[in-house]
Amino acid sequence: MSSAIIDFINKLNVATMWMNQIIPLLQIIFGTFGNLFNIIIFTRRTLRTNPCSIYFLASSINNFLVLYVVLIPHYLAAKWNLDASTTNNVLCKLRNICQYLPFCLVLWFPVLASIDRFL
């Protein structure tokens, strides 16, 4: 391979490394504020009686789980190589369940709210 291609690949690797360090932090910061504001809004007395707002409240709580149970451990494992699931088999299995269940629920809460509005 030519040196230009190798240089381009090295630049892509550096850019990927920076993106993996900066983007998760922004997701955690903005996601925390956004979900907190959603929880504050959807727990108001007027919205507590609306079934759709209950689905969106559950979705915001679930998104908190995604941020703090999935994204932070993934960020710690990627940045500082701190991954407790590599040394503990039970934690490894629980991690898989705790990662995939909230991601599935993120998709299903808007579907359930739409079905509720349709019916």
PDB file of C-alpha atoms in Angstrom:
ATOM      1  CA  MET A   1       0.000   0.000   0.000  1.00  0.00           C
ATOM      2  CA  SER A   2       1.110   3.515  -0.621  1.00  0.00           C
ATOM      3  CA  SER A   3       1.971   5.894   2.181  1.00  0.00           C
ATOM      4  CA  ALA A   4      -1.015   8.117   1.306  1.00  0.00           C
ATOM      5  CA  ILE A   5      -3.439   5.260   1.953  1.00  0.00           C
ATOM      6  CA  ILE A   6      -1.708   4.331   5.205  1.00  0.00           C
ATOM      7  CA  ASP A   7      -1.784   7.974   6.281  1.00  0.00           C
ATOM      8  CA  PHE A   8      -5.505   8.179   5.445  1.00  0.00           C
ATOM      9  CA  ILE A   9      -6.216   4.998   7.441  1.00  0.00           C
ATOM     10  CA  ASN A  10      -4.288   6.391  10.415  1.00  0.00           C
ATOM     11  CA  LYS A  11      -6.278   9.638  10.246  1.00  0.00           C
ATOM     12  CA  LEU A  12      -9.529   7.659  10.160  1.00  0.00           C
ATOM     13  CA  ASN A  13      -8.421   5.672  13.205  1.00  0.00           C
ATOM     14  CA  VAL A  14      -7.636   8.865  15.123  1.00  0.00           C
ATOM     15  CA  ALA A  15     -10.973  10.415  14.121  1.00  0.00           C
ATOM     16  CA  THR A  16     -12.806   7.262  15.213  1.00  0.00           C
ATOM     17  CA  MET A  17     -10.995   7.292  18.539  1.00  0.00           C
ATOM     18  CA  TRP A  18     -11.980  10.920  19.174  1.00  0.00           C
ATOM     19  CA  MET A  19     -15.591  10.260  18.178  1.00  0.00           C
ATOM     20  CA  ASN A  20     -15.764   7.302  20.570  1.00  0.00           C
ATOM     21  CA  GLN A  21     -14.513   9.525  23.386  1.00  0.00           C
ATOM     22  CA  ILE A  22     -16.588  12.657  22.758  1.00  0.00           C
ATOM     23  CA  ILE A  23     -19.964  11.498  21.421  1.00  0.00           C
ATOM     24  CA  PRO A  24     -20.888   9.228  24.369  1.00  0.00           C
ATOM     25  CA  LEU A  25     -20.190  12.059  26.807  1.00  0.00           C
ATOM     26  CA  LEU A  26     -22.471  14.374  24.835  1.00  0.00           C
ATOM     27  CA  GLN A  27     -25.145  11.667  24.728  1.00  0.00           C
ATOM     28  CA  ILE A  28     -24.939  11.221  28.492  1.00  0.00           C
ATOM     29  CA  ILE A  29     -25.101  14.962  29.217  1.00  0.00           C
ATOM     30  CA  PHE A  30     -27.893  15.875  26.789  1.00  0.00           C
ATOM     31  CA  GLY A  31     -29.754  12.612  27.384  1.00  0.00           C
ATOM     32  CA  THR A  32     -29.780  13.164  31.130  1.00  0.00           C
ATOM     33  CA  PHE A  33     -31.206  16.667  30.810  1.00  0.00           C
ATOM     34  CA  GLY A  34     -33.697  15.660  28.125  1.00  0.00           C
ATOM     35  CA  ASN A  35     -34.996  12.650  30.015  1.00  0.00           C
ATOM     36  CA  LEU A  36     -35.141  14.603  33.258  1.00  0.00           C
ATOM     37  CA  PHE A  37     -37.249  17.296  31.619  1.00  0.00           C
ATOM     38  CA  ASN A  38     -39.492  14.630  30.056  1.00  0.00           C
ATOM     39  CA  ILE A  39     -40.005  12.986  33.435  1.00  0.00           C
ATOM     40  CA  ILE A  40     -40.831  16.346  35.030  1.00  0.00           C
ATOM     41  CA  ILE A  41     -43.343  17.141  32.286  1.00  0.00           C
ATOM     42  CA  PHE A  42     -45.001  13.720  32.100  1.00  0.00           C
ATOM     43  CA  THR A  43     -45.466  13.481  35.882  1.00  0.00           C
ATOM     44  CA  ARG A  44     -47.638  16.597  35.984  1.00  0.00           C
ATOM     45  CA  ARG A  45     -51.134  16.071  37.286  1.00  0.00           C
ATOM     46  CA  THR A  46     -52.859  16.821  33.960  1.00  0.00           C
ATOM     47  CA  LEU A  47     -50.724  14.334  32.035  1.00  0.00           C
ATOM     48  CA  ARG A  48     -50.823  11.520  34.592  1.00  0.00           C
ATOM     49  CA  THR A  49     -54.330  10.578  33.522  1.00  0.00           C
ATOM     50  CA  ASN A  50     -53.447  10.325  29.830  1.00  0.00           C
ATOM     51  CA  PRO A  51     -52.409   6.756  28.917  1.00  0.00           C
ATOM     52  CA  CYS A  52     -50.068   7.940  26.146  1.00  0.00           C
ATOM     53  CA  SER A  53     -48.137  10.122  28.555  1.00  0.00           C
ATOM     54  CA  ILE A  54     -47.656   7.066  30.781  1.00  0.00           C
ATOM     55  CA  TYR A  55     -46.004   5.291  27.849  1.00  0.00           C
ATOM     56  CA  PHE A  56     -43.771   8.290  27.196  1.00  0.00           C
ATOM     57  CA  LEU A  57     -42.916   8.525  30.904  1.00  0.00           C
ATOM     58  CA  ALA A  58     -41.951   4.848  30.884  1.00  0.00           C
ATOM     59  CA  SER A  59     -39.922   5.487  27.744  1.00  0.00           C
ATOM     60  CA  SER A  60     -38.024   8.329  29.433  1.00  0.00           C
ATOM     61  CA  ILE A  61     -37.283   6.169  32.469  1.00  0.00           C
ATOM     62  CA  ASN A  62     -36.144   3.397  30.141  1.00  0.00           C
ATOM     63  CA  ASN A  63     -33.885   5.849  28.309  1.00  0.00           C
ATOM     64  CA  PHE A  64     -32.267   6.675  31.652  1.00  0.00           C
ATOM     65  CA  LEU A  65     -31.540   2.971  32.009  1.00  0.00           C
ATOM     66  CA  VAL A  66     -30.020   2.903  28.549  1.00  0.00           C
ATOM     67  CA  LEU A  67     -27.804   5.872  29.397  1.00  0.00           C
ATOM     68  CA  TYR A  68     -26.561   4.695  32.755  1.00  0.00           C
ATOM     69  CA  VAL A  69     -26.680   0.901  32.488  1.00  0.00           C
ATOM     70  CA  VAL A  70     -25.563   0.503  28.877  1.00  0.00           C
ATOM     71  CA  LEU A  71     -23.761   3.604  27.645  1.00  0.00           C
ATOM     72  CA  ILE A  72     -21.573   4.411  30.663  1.00  0.00           C
ATOM     73  CA  PRO A  73     -20.162   0.867  31.061  1.00  0.00           C
ATOM     74  CA  HIS A  74     -19.584   0.712  27.300  1.00  0.00           C
ATOM     75  CA  TYR A  75     -17.797   4.072  27.438  1.00  0.00           C
ATOM     76  CA  LEU A  76     -15.642   2.966  30.381  1.00  0.00           C
ATOM     77  CA  ALA A  77     -14.746  -0.254  28.595  1.00  0.00           C
ATOM     78  CA  ALA A  78     -13.846   1.578  25.391  1.00  0.00           C
ATOM     79  CA  LYS A  79     -11.900   4.447  26.925  1.00  0.00           C
ATOM     80  CA  TRP A  80     -10.137   2.996  29.971  1.00  0.00           C
ATOM     81  CA  ASN A  81     -10.518  -0.742  29.351  1.00  0.00           C
ATOM     82  CA  LEU A  82     -12.621  -1.117  32.519  1.00  0.00           C
ATOM     83  CA  ASP A  83     -14.971  -3.998  31.840  1.00  0.00           C
ATOM     84  CA  ALA A  84     -16.076  -6.023  34.858  1.00  0.00           C
ATOM     85  CA  SER A  85     -18.020  -8.472  32.708  1.00  0.00           C
ATOM     86  CA  THR A  86     -14.800  -9.978  31.352  1.00  0.00           C
ATOM     87  CA  THR A  87     -13.904 -11.386  34.768  1.00  0.00           C
ATOM     88  CA  ASN A  88     -17.335 -12.470  36.008  1.00  0.00           C
ATOM     89  CA  ASN A  89     -19.522 -14.918  34.049  1.00  0.00           C
ATOM     90  CA  VAL A  90     -22.744 -13.994  35.848  1.00  0.00           C
ATOM     91  CA  LEU A  91     -22.138 -10.304  35.233  1.00  0.00           C
ATOM     92  CA  CYS A  92     -21.429 -11.049  31.574  1.00  0.00           C
ATOM     93  CA  LYS A  93     -24.799 -12.774  31.159  1.00  0.00           C
ATOM     94  CA  LEU A  94     -26.640 -10.082  33.101  1.00  0.00           C
ATOM     95  CA  ARG A  95     -24.943  -7.424  31.020  1.00  0.00           C
ATOM     96  CA  ASN A  96     -26.305  -8.921  27.822  1.00  0.00           C
ATOM     97  CA  ILE A  97     -29.839  -8.986  29.207  1.00  0.00           C
ATOM     98  CA  CYS A  98     -29.515  -5.465  30.622  1.00  0.00           C
ATOM     99  CA  GLN A  99     -28.236  -4.188  27.281  1.00  0.00           C
ATOM    100  CA  TYR A 100     -30.766  -5.697  24.919  1.00  0.00           C
ATOM    101  CA  LEU A 101     -33.953  -5.378  26.960  1.00  0.00           C
ATOM    102  CA  PRO A 102     -33.883  -1.546  27.268  1.00  0.00           C
ATOM    103  CA  PHE A 103     -33.012  -1.204  23.575  1.00  0.00           C
ATOM    104  CA  CYS A 104     -36.031  -3.335  22.653  1.00  0.00           C
ATOM    105  CA  LEU A 105     -38.258  -1.327  24.970  1.00  0.00           C
ATOM    106  CA  VAL A 106     -37.074   1.944  23.418  1.00  0.00           C
ATOM    107  CA  LEU A 107     -38.628   0.766  20.173  1.00  0.00           C
ATOM    108  CA  TRP A 108     -41.813  -0.638  21.682  1.00  0.00           C
ATOM    109  CA  PHE A 109     -42.979   2.275  23.851  1.00  0.00           C
ATOM    110  CA  PRO A 110     -43.835   4.578  20.894  1.00  0.00           C
ATOM    111  CA  VAL A 111     -45.533   1.627  19.187  1.00  0.00           C
ATOM    112  CA  LEU A 112     -47.650   0.987  22.285  1.00  0.00           C
ATOM    113  CA  ALA A 113     -48.514   4.687  22.555  1.00  0.00           C
ATOM    114  CA  SER A 114     -49.567   4.716  18.889  1.00  0.00           C
ATOM    115  CA  ILE A 115     -51.716   1.621  19.342  1.00  0.00           C
ATOM    116  CA  ASP A 116     -53.282   3.189  22.418  1.00  0.00           C
ATOM    117  CA  ARG A 117     -54.112   6.341  20.470  1.00  0.00           C
ATOM    118  CA  PHE A 118     -55.553   4.291  17.617  1.00  0.00           C
ATOM    119  CA  LEU A 119     -57.827   2.266  19.885  1.00  0.00           C
TER     120      LEU A 119
END
